[in-house]
């Protein structure tokens, strides 16, 4: 049995913010948002990034000990979608990396966020977790040293890149077949499949 989180109220707030945003994240990636909805979704992501930034400044990374596994995952999801606030996103990646080193957060979460920060700054990603989804296709953003990709992924517990891509395509096809299920398959760009 795991210990209860030190800050259950903070966990509740993070989880609620991620759950509330999950619908627009999913619909935005599926290209199902009208322009006004895209603007509202970005506003919500911006507000969530500000809240996350305050949490990071006050507590560091909200890891398992502070907010439990679900709260930690919610913080990670919010950080992944903080693209409009690169300062918060980079700080989150640094603090999440420290939390991973302290065994207070999953390395897989850090890999996704690290890749997201790299992509946001125009650099090739390290672990191949970030994809570009269009209405017609899905493709992996460029990767640094592609020949070593699966070795790097394996070290963090990620499946081989080809397996992740196949799983992602299956999940996206399933989500497309059931668009009204509120499916969170694309909650974070390919977080579970990549």
Short mmCIF file of C-alpha atoms in Angstrom, two decimals:
data_model
loop_
_atom_site.label_atom_id
_atom_site.label_comp_id
_atom_site.label_asym_id
_atom_site.label_seq_id
_atom_site.Cartn_x
_atom_site.Cartn_y
_atom_site.Cartn_z
CA UNK A 1 0.00 0.00 0.00
CA UNK A 2 1.37 3.40 -0.90
CA UNK A 3 1.58 6.34 1.45
CA UNK A 4 -1.11 9.01 1.14
CA UNK A 5 0.10 12.16 -0.64
CA UNK A 6 1.45 14.95 1.54
CA UNK A 7 -0.75 17.53 -0.24
CA UNK A 8 -4.05 15.83 -1.17
CA UNK A 9 -5.71 19.20 -1.89
CA UNK A 10 -3.00 19.98 -4.42
CA UNK A 11 -3.47 16.55 -5.98
CA UNK A 12 -7.22 17.18 -6.30
CA UNK A 13 -6.60 20.54 -7.98
CA UNK A 14 -4.11 19.10 -10.48
CA UNK A 15 -6.32 16.13 -11.31
CA UNK A 16 -9.38 18.35 -11.74
CA UNK A 17 -7.50 20.73 -14.06
CA UNK A 18 -6.20 17.85 -16.20
CA UNK A 19 -9.61 16.17 -16.36
CA UNK A 20 -11.31 19.42 -17.31
CA UNK A 21 -8.75 20.07 -20.06
CA UNK A 22 -8.73 16.49 -21.38
CA UNK A 23 -11.75 16.99 -23.62
CA UNK A 24 -10.29 19.97 -25.47
CA UNK A 25 -6.88 18.27 -25.70
CA UNK A 26 -8.45 15.26 -27.34
CA UNK A 27 -10.71 17.28 -29.63
CA UNK A 28 -7.92 19.70 -30.62
CA UNK A 29 -5.63 16.87 -31.70
CA UNK A 30 -8.47 15.32 -33.65
CA UNK A 31 -9.06 18.68 -35.37
CA UNK A 32 -12.60 18.84 -33.99
CA UNK A 33 -12.47 22.31 -32.44
CA UNK A 34 -13.89 25.44 -34.00
CA UNK A 35 -11.58 28.46 -34.02
CA UNK A 36 -13.25 30.00 -30.97
CA UNK A 37 -12.90 26.69 -29.11
CA UNK A 38 -9.20 26.53 -30.00
CA UNK A 39 -8.77 29.98 -28.48
CA UNK A 40 -10.62 28.98 -25.32
CA UNK A 41 -8.57 25.78 -25.07
CA UNK A 42 -5.34 27.75 -25.38
CA UNK A 43 -6.55 30.15 -22.72
CA UNK A 44 -7.27 27.20 -20.40
CA UNK A 45 -3.81 25.72 -21.11
CA UNK A 46 -2.23 29.11 -20.40
CA UNK A 47 -4.13 29.41 -17.10
CA UNK A 48 -3.14 25.85 -16.16
CA UNK A 49 0.50 26.62 -16.99
CA UNK A 50 0.41 29.63 -14.64
CA UNK A 51 -1.03 27.48 -11.84
CA UNK A 52 1.57 24.79 -12.51
CA UNK A 53 4.31 27.44 -12.51
CA UNK A 54 3.24 28.59 -9.04
CA UNK A 55 3.20 25.01 -7.79
CA UNK A 56 6.68 24.40 -9.22
CA UNK A 57 7.99 27.56 -7.56
CA UNK A 58 6.49 26.66 -4.20
CA UNK A 59 6.93 22.88 -4.07
CA UNK A 60 9.24 21.79 -6.88
CA UNK A 61 7.92 18.96 -9.04
CA UNK A 62 4.64 17.58 -7.67
CA UNK A 63 5.82 14.00 -7.47
CA UNK A 64 4.34 10.85 -6.01
CA UNK A 65 5.14 11.74 -2.43
CA UNK A 66 3.60 15.20 -2.64
CA UNK A 67 0.48 14.53 -4.74
CA UNK A 68 0.31 10.78 -5.37
CA UNK A 69 0.59 8.99 -8.71
CA UNK A 70 -2.57 10.49 -10.22
CA UNK A 71 -1.61 14.00 -9.16
CA UNK A 72 1.90 13.54 -10.56
CA UNK A 73 0.45 12.32 -13.86
CA UNK A 74 -1.94 15.28 -13.98
CA UNK A 75 0.92 17.73 -13.39
CA UNK A 76 2.84 16.07 -16.21
CA UNK A 77 -0.15 16.36 -18.55
CA UNK A 78 -0.48 20.05 -17.74
CA UNK A 79 3.24 20.56 -18.34
CA UNK A 80 3.04 18.81 -21.71
CA UNK A 81 0.35 21.25 -22.77
CA UNK A 82 2.16 24.35 -21.53
CA UNK A 83 3.58 25.00 -25.00
CA UNK A 84 2.58 28.67 -24.83
CA UNK A 85 4.64 29.13 -21.66
CA UNK A 86 8.07 27.69 -22.50
CA UNK A 87 9.57 28.98 -19.25
CA UNK A 88 7.15 26.88 -17.21
CA UNK A 89 7.55 23.91 -19.54
CA UNK A 90 11.36 23.97 -19.31
CA UNK A 91 11.25 24.41 -15.51
CA UNK A 92 8.83 21.51 -15.27
CA UNK A 93 11.16 19.31 -17.34
CA UNK A 94 14.15 20.16 -15.13
CA UNK A 95 12.23 19.57 -11.91
CA UNK A 96 10.62 16.39 -13.22
CA UNK A 97 14.08 15.08 -14.12
CA UNK A 98 15.21 15.66 -10.52
CA UNK A 99 12.08 13.93 -9.24
CA UNK A 100 12.88 10.93 -11.47
CA UNK A 101 16.39 10.81 -10.01
CA UNK A 102 14.83 10.86 -6.52
CA UNK A 103 12.46 8.02 -7.49
CA UNK A 104 9.50 10.39 -7.07
CA UNK A 105 8.19 10.32 -10.67
CA UNK A 106 8.30 7.98 -13.69
CA UNK A 107 11.19 8.35 -16.12
CA UNK A 108 8.78 7.79 -19.00
CA UNK A 109 6.95 11.00 -18.09
CA UNK A 110 10.21 12.92 -18.11
CA UNK A 111 11.13 11.48 -21.53
CA UNK A 112 7.89 12.78 -23.03
CA UNK A 113 8.26 16.21 -21.48
CA UNK A 114 11.95 16.43 -22.37
CA UNK A 115 11.11 15.59 -25.99
CA UNK A 116 8.29 18.14 -25.98
CA UNK A 117 10.66 20.87 -24.79
CA UNK A 118 13.20 19.93 -27.46
CA UNK A 119 10.57 20.02 -30.21
CA UNK A 120 9.24 23.35 -28.93
CA UNK A 121 12.71 24.83 -29.22
CA UNK A 122 13.26 23.52 -32.75
CA UNK A 123 15.63 20.71 -31.78
CA UNK A 124 15.33 17.02 -32.64
CA UNK A 125 13.82 14.93 -29.89
CA UNK A 126 15.76 12.39 -27.86
CA UNK A 127 13.27 9.56 -27.20
CA UNK A 128 10.89 9.73 -30.16
CA UNK A 129 7.76 10.34 -28.10
CA UNK A 130 6.39 13.34 -29.99
CA UNK A 131 4.42 13.08 -33.21
CA UNK A 132 2.82 15.46 -35.63
CA UNK A 133 -0.82 14.58 -36.17
CA UNK A 134 -2.70 15.99 -39.11
CA UNK A 135 -6.13 15.15 -40.44
CA UNK A 136 -4.54 12.63 -42.82
CA UNK A 137 -1.38 11.29 -41.25
CA UNK A 138 0.81 10.85 -38.22
CA UNK A 139 4.57 11.14 -38.29
CA UNK A 140 7.27 11.26 -35.68
CA UNK A 141 9.07 14.56 -35.22
CA UNK A 142 12.78 14.36 -36.10
CA UNK A 143 14.94 12.37 -33.68
CA UNK A 144 18.57 12.94 -32.70
CA UNK A 145 20.76 9.99 -33.66
CA UNK A 146 17.94 7.73 -34.87
CA UNK A 147 20.17 4.63 -34.82
CA UNK A 148 20.39 4.83 -31.02
CA UNK A 149 16.69 5.60 -30.48
CA UNK A 150 15.57 2.17 -29.29
CA UNK A 151 18.55 1.89 -26.93
CA UNK A 152 17.68 5.24 -25.33
CA UNK A 153 14.01 4.28 -25.14
CA UNK A 154 14.80 0.93 -23.55
CA UNK A 155 16.84 2.56 -20.79
CA UNK A 156 13.74 4.47 -19.67
CA UNK A 157 11.26 1.64 -20.04
CA UNK A 158 9.75 2.77 -23.33
CA UNK A 159 8.88 0.13 -25.94
CA UNK A 160 10.75 0.00 -29.27
CA UNK A 161 9.86 2.94 -31.50
CA UNK A 162 8.24 0.78 -34.20
CA UNK A 163 6.02 -0.94 -31.64
CA UNK A 164 5.02 2.43 -30.16
CA UNK A 165 4.15 3.77 -33.62
CA UNK A 166 2.01 0.72 -34.41
CA UNK A 167 0.21 1.01 -31.07
CA UNK A 168 -0.35 4.71 -31.64
CA UNK A 169 -1.87 4.17 -35.07
CA UNK A 170 -4.22 1.53 -33.61
CA UNK A 171 -5.31 3.87 -30.82
CA UNK A 172 -5.86 6.76 -33.20
CA UNK A 173 -7.93 4.54 -35.52
CA UNK A 174 -10.02 3.41 -32.54
CA UNK A 175 -10.46 7.01 -31.40
CA UNK A 176 -11.51 8.06 -34.91
CA UNK A 177 -14.06 5.25 -35.01
CA UNK A 178 -15.54 6.39 -31.68
CA UNK A 179 -15.19 10.20 -31.66
CA UNK A 180 -17.82 10.85 -28.99
CA UNK A 181 -16.42 8.59 -26.28
CA UNK A 182 -14.34 11.29 -24.64
CA UNK A 183 -11.39 9.03 -25.33
CA UNK A 184 -8.20 10.33 -23.80
CA UNK A 185 -5.95 8.46 -26.21
CA UNK A 186 -4.50 11.75 -27.33
CA UNK A 187 -4.68 13.46 -23.98
CA UNK A 188 -0.97 13.89 -24.09
CA UNK A 189 0.56 13.46 -27.47
CA UNK A 190 0.96 9.76 -27.53
CA UNK A 191 1.94 9.43 -23.93
CA UNK A 192 0.73 5.92 -23.47
CA UNK A 193 1.61 4.60 -26.88
CA UNK A 194 4.94 6.29 -27.49
#
